PDB file of C-alpha atoms and ligand atoms in Angstrom:
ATOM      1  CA  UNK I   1      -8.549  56.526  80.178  1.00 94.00           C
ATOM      2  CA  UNK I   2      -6.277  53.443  81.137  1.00 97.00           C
ATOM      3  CA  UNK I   3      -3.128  54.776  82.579  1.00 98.00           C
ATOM      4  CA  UNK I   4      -0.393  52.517  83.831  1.00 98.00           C
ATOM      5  CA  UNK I   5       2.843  53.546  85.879  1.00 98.00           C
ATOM      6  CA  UNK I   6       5.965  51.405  85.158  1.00 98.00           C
ATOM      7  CA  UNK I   7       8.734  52.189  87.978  1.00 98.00           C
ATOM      8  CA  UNK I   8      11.790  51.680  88.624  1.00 97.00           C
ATOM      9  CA  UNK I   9      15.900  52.695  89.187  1.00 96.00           C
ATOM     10  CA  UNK I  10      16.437  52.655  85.812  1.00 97.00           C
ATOM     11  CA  UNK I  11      20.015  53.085  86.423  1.00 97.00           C
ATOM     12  CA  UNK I  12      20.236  53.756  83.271  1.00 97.00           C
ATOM     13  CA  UNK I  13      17.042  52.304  81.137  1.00 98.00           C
ATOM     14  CA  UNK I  14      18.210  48.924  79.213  1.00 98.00           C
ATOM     15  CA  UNK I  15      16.913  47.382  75.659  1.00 98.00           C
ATOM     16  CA  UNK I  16      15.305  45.177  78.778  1.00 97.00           C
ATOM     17  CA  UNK I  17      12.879  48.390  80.284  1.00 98.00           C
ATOM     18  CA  UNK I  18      12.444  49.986  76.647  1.00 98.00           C
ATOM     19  CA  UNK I  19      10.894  46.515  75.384  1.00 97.00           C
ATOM     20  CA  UNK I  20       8.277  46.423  78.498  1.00 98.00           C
ATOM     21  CA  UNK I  21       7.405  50.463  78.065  1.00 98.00           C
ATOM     22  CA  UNK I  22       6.918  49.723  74.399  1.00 98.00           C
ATOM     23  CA  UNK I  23       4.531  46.672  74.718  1.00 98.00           C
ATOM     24  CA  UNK I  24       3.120  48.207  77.570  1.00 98.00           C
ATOM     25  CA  UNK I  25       2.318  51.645  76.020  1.00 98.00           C
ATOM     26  CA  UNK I  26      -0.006  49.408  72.742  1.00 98.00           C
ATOM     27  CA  UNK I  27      -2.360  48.146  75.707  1.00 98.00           C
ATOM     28  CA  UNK I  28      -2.672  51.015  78.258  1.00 98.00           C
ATOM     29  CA  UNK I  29      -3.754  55.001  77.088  1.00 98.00           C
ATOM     30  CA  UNK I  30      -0.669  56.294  78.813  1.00 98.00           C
ATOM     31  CA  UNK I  31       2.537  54.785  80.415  1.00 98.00           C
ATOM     32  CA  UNK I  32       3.697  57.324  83.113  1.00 98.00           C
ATOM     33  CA  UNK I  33       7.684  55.617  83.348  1.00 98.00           C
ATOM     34  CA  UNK I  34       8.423  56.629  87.168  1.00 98.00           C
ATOM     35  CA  UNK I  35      12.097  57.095  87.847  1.00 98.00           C
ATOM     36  CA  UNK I  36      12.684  56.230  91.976  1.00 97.00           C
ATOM     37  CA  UNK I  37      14.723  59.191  93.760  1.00 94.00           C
ATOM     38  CA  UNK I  38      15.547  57.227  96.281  1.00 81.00           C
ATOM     39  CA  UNK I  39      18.226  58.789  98.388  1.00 76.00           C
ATOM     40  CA  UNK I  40      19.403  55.767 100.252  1.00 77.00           C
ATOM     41  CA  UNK I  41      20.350  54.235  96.995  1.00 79.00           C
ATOM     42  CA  UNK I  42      23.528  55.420  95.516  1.00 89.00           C
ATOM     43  CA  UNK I  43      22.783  55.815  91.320  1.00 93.00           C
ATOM     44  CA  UNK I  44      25.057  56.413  89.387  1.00 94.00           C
ATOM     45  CA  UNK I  45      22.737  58.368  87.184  1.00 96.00           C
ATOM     46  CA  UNK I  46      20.655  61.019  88.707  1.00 95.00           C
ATOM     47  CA  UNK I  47      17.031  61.266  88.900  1.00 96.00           C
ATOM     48  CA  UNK I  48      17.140  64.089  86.378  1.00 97.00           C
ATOM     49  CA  UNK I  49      19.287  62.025  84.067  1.00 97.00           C
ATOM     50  CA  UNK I  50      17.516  59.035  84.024  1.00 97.00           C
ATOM     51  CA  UNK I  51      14.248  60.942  83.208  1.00 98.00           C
ATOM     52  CA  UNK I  52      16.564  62.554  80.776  1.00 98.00           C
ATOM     53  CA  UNK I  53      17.371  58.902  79.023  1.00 98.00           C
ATOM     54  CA  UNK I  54      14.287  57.785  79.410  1.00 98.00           C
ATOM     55  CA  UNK I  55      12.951  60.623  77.263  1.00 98.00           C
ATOM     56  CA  UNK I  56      15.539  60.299  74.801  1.00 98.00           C
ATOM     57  CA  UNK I  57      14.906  56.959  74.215  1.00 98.00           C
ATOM     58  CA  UNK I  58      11.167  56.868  74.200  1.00 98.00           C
ATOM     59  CA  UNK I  59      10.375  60.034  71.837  1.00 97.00           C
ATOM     60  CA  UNK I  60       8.686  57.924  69.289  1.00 97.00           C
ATOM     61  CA  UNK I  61       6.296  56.708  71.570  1.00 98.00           C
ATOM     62  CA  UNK I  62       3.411  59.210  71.757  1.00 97.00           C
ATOM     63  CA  UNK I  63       1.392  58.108  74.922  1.00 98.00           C
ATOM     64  CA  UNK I  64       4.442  57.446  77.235  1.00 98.00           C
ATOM     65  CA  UNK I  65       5.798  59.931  80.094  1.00 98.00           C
ATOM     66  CA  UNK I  66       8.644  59.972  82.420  1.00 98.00           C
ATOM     67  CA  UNK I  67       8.758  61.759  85.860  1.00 98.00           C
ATOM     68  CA  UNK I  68      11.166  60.911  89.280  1.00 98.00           C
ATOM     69  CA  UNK I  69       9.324  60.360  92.351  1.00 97.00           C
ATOM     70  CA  UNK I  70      10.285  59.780  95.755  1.00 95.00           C
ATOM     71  CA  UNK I  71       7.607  58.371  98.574  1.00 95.00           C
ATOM     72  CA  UNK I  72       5.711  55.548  97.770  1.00 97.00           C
ATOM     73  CA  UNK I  73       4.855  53.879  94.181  1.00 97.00           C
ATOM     74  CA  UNK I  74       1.371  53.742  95.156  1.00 98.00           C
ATOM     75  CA  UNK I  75       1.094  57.957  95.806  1.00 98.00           C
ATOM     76  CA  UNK I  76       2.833  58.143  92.517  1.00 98.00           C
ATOM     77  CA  UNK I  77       0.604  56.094  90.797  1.00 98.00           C
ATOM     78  CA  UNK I  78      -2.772  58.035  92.229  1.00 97.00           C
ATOM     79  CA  UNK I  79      -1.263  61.536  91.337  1.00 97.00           C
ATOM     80  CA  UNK I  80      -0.927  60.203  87.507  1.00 98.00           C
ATOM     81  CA  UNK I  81      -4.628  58.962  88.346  1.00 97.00           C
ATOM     82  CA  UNK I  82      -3.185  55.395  86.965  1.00 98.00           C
ATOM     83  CA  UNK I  83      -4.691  52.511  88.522  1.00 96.00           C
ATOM     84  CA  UNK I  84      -2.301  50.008  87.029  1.00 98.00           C
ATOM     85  CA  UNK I  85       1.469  49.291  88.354  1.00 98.00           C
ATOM     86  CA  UNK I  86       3.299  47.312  85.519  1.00 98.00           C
ATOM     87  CA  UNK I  87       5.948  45.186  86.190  1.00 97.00           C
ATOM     88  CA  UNK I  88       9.177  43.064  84.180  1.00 96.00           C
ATOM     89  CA  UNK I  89       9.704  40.184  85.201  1.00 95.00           C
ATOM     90  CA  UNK I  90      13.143  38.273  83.866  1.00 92.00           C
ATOM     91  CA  UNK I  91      13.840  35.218  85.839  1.00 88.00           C
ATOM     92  CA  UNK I  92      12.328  33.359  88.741  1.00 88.00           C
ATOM     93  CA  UNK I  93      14.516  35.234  90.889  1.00 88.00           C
ATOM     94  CA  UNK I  94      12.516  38.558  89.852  1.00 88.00           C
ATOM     95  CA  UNK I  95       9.811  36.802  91.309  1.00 92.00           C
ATOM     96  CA  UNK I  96       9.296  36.360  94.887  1.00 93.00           C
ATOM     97  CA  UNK I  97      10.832  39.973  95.578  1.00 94.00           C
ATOM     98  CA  UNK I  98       8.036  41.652  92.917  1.00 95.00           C
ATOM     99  CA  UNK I  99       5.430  38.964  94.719  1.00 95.00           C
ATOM    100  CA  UNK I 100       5.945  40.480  97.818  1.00 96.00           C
ATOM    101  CA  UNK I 101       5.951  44.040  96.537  1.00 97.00           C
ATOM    102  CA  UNK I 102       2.569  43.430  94.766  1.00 97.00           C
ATOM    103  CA  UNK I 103       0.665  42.575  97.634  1.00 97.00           C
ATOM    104  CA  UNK I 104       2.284  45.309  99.939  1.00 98.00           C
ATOM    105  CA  UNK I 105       0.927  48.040  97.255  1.00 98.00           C
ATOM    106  CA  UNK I 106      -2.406  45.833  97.285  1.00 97.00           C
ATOM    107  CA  UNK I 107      -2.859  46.322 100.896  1.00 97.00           C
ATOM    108  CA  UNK I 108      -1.560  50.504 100.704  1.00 98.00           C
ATOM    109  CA  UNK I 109      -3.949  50.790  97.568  1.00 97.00           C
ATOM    110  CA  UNK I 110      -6.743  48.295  97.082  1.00 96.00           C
ATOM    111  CA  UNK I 111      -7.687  50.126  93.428  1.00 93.00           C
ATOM    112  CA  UNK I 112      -4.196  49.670  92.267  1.00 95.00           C
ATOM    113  CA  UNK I 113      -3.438  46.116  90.306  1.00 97.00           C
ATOM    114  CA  UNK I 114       0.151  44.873  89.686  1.00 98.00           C
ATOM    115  CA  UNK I 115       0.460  43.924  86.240  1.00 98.00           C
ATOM    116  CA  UNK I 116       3.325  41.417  85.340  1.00 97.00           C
ATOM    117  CA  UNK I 117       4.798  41.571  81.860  1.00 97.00           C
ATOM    118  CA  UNK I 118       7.487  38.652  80.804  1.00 95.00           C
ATOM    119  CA  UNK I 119      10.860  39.635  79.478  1.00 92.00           C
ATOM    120  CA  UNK I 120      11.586  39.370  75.929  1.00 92.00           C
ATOM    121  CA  UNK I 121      13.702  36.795  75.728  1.00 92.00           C
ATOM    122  CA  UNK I 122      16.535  38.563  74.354  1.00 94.00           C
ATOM    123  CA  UNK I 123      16.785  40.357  77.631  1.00 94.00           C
ATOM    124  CA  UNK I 124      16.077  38.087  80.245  1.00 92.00           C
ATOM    125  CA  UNK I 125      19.831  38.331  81.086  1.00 93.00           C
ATOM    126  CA  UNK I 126      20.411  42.401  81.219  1.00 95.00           C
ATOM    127  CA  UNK I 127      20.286  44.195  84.131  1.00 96.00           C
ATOM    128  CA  UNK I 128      20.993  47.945  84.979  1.00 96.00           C
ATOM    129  CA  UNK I 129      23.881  46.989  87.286  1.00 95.00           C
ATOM    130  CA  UNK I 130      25.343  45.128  84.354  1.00 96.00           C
ATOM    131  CA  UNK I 131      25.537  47.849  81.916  1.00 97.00           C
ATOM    132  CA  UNK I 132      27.356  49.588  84.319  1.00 96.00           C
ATOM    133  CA  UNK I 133      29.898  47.057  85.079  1.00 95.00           C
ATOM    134  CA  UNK I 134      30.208  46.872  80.858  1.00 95.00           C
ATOM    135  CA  UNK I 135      30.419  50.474  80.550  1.00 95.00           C
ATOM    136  CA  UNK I 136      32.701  50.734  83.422  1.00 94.00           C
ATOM    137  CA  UNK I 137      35.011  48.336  81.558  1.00 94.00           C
ATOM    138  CA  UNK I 138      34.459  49.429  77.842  1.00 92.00           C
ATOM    139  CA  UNK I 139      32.434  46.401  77.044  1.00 94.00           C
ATOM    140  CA  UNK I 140      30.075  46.667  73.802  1.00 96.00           C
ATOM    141  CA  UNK I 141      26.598  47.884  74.573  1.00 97.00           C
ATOM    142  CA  UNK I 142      25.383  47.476  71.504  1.00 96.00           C
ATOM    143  CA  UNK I 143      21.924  46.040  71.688  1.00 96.00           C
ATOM    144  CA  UNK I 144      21.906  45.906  75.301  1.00 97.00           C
ATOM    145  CA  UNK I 145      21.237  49.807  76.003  1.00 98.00           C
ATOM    146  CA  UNK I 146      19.522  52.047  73.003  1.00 97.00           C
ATOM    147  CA  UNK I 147      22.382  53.035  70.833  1.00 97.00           C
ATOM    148  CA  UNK I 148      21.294  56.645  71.385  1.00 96.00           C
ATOM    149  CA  UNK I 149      22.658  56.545  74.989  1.00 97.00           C
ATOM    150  CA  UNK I 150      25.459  54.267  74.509  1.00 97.00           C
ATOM    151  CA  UNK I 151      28.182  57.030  74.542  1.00 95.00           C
ATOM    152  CA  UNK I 152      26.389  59.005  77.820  1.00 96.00           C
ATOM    153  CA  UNK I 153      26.538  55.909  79.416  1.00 96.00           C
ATOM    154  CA  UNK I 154      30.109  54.691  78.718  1.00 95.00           C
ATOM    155  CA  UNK I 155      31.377  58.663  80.118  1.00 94.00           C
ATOM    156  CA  UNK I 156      29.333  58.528  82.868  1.00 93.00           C
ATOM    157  CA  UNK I 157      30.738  54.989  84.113  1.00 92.00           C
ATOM    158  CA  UNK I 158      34.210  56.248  83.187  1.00 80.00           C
ATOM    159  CA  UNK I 159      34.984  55.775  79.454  1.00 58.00           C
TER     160      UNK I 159
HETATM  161  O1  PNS B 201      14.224  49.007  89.533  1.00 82.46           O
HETATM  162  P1  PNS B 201      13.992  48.651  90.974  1.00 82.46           P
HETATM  163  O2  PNS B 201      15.068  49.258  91.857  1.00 82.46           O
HETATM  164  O3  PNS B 201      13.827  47.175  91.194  1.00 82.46           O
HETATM  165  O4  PNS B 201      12.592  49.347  91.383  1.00 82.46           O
HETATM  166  C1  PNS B 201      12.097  49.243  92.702  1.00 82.46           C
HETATM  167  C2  PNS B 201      10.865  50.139  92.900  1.00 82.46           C
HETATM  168  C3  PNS B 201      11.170  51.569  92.524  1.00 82.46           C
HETATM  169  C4  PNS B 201       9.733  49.657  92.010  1.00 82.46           C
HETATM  170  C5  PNS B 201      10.462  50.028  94.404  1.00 82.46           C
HETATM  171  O5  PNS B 201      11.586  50.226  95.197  1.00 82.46           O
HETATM  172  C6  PNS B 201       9.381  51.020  94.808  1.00 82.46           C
HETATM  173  O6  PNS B 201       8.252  50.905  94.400  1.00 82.46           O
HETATM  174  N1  PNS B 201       9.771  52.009  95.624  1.00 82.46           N
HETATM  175  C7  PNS B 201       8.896  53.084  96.057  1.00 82.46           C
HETATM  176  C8  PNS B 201       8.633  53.016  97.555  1.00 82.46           C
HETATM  177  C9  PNS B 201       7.426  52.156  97.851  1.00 82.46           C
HETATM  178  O7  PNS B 201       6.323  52.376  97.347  1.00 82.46           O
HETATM  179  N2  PNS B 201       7.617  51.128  98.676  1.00 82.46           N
HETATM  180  C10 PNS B 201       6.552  50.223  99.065  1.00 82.46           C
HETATM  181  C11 PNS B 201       6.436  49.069  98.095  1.00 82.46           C
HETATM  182  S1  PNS B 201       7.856  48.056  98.141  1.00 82.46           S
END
């Protein structure tokens, strides 16, 4: 069985991470979505709330999971027995960060391959941090977060 592990903040999810999980989850067996508890990082949504919208927002998709984890990606990925680490990237900007990243996990996990997946287009410009900014200000979210979560989102940032 192929399984891939997709992490992240996801502080919240975004139209941005839904459009990777779904593409990825039509090429791998299972998608195991792994939520970072990191607790250096202040979220604004907590571990158990962003598995929470995560969920939510990926119900129709049979062979996808989401779990937090804390400790390194490549630990995560071995306990979901996925070999594969999936990865958006949006902009050139993305890239020398997830480079870097990809060959650090190389050298912790020699089985485990980083797997780069472009943005759709329609995305390349959303960020997490940005929806919270928006939501913080009553912007529209429509189309940039699943409509679903739109309202949790906008009372969590203050609206
Ligand atoms: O959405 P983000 O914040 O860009 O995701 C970053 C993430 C979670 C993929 C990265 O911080 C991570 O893998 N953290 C786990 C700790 C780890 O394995 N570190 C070594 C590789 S950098």
């Amino acid at each position: 069985m192929r399984v891939a592990v997709y992490p992240g903040s996801f502080d919240p999810i975004t139209n941005g991470h839904l459009d990777i999980i779904e593409r990825a989850s039509k090429i791998f067996d299972k998608v195991v979505v792994g939520v970072l508890n990191n607790k250096n990082k202040k979220p604004q949504f907590t571990a158990a709330e962003r598995v929470s919208l995560i969920r939510a927002v990926t119900g129709h998709l049979e062979n996808v999971e989401a779990a937090s984890f804390d400790g390194l990606l490549v630990d995560f990925a071995g306990r979901h027995g996925a070999n594969v680490i999936i990865k958006g990237l949006r902009t050139v900007n993305d890239f020398e960060y997830e480079f870097q990243m990809a060959l650090l996990n190389k050298t912790l996990s020699d089985d485990c391959e980083t797997m780069f997946m472009m943005t759709n287009s329609k995305y390349s410009y959303i960020s997490s941090s940005m929806v919270k900014e928006l939501a913080g200000y009553n912007g529209n979210l429509e189309g940039i977060v699943p409509s679903e979560i739109i309202q949790y989102i906008k009372e969590k940032c203050g609206q």
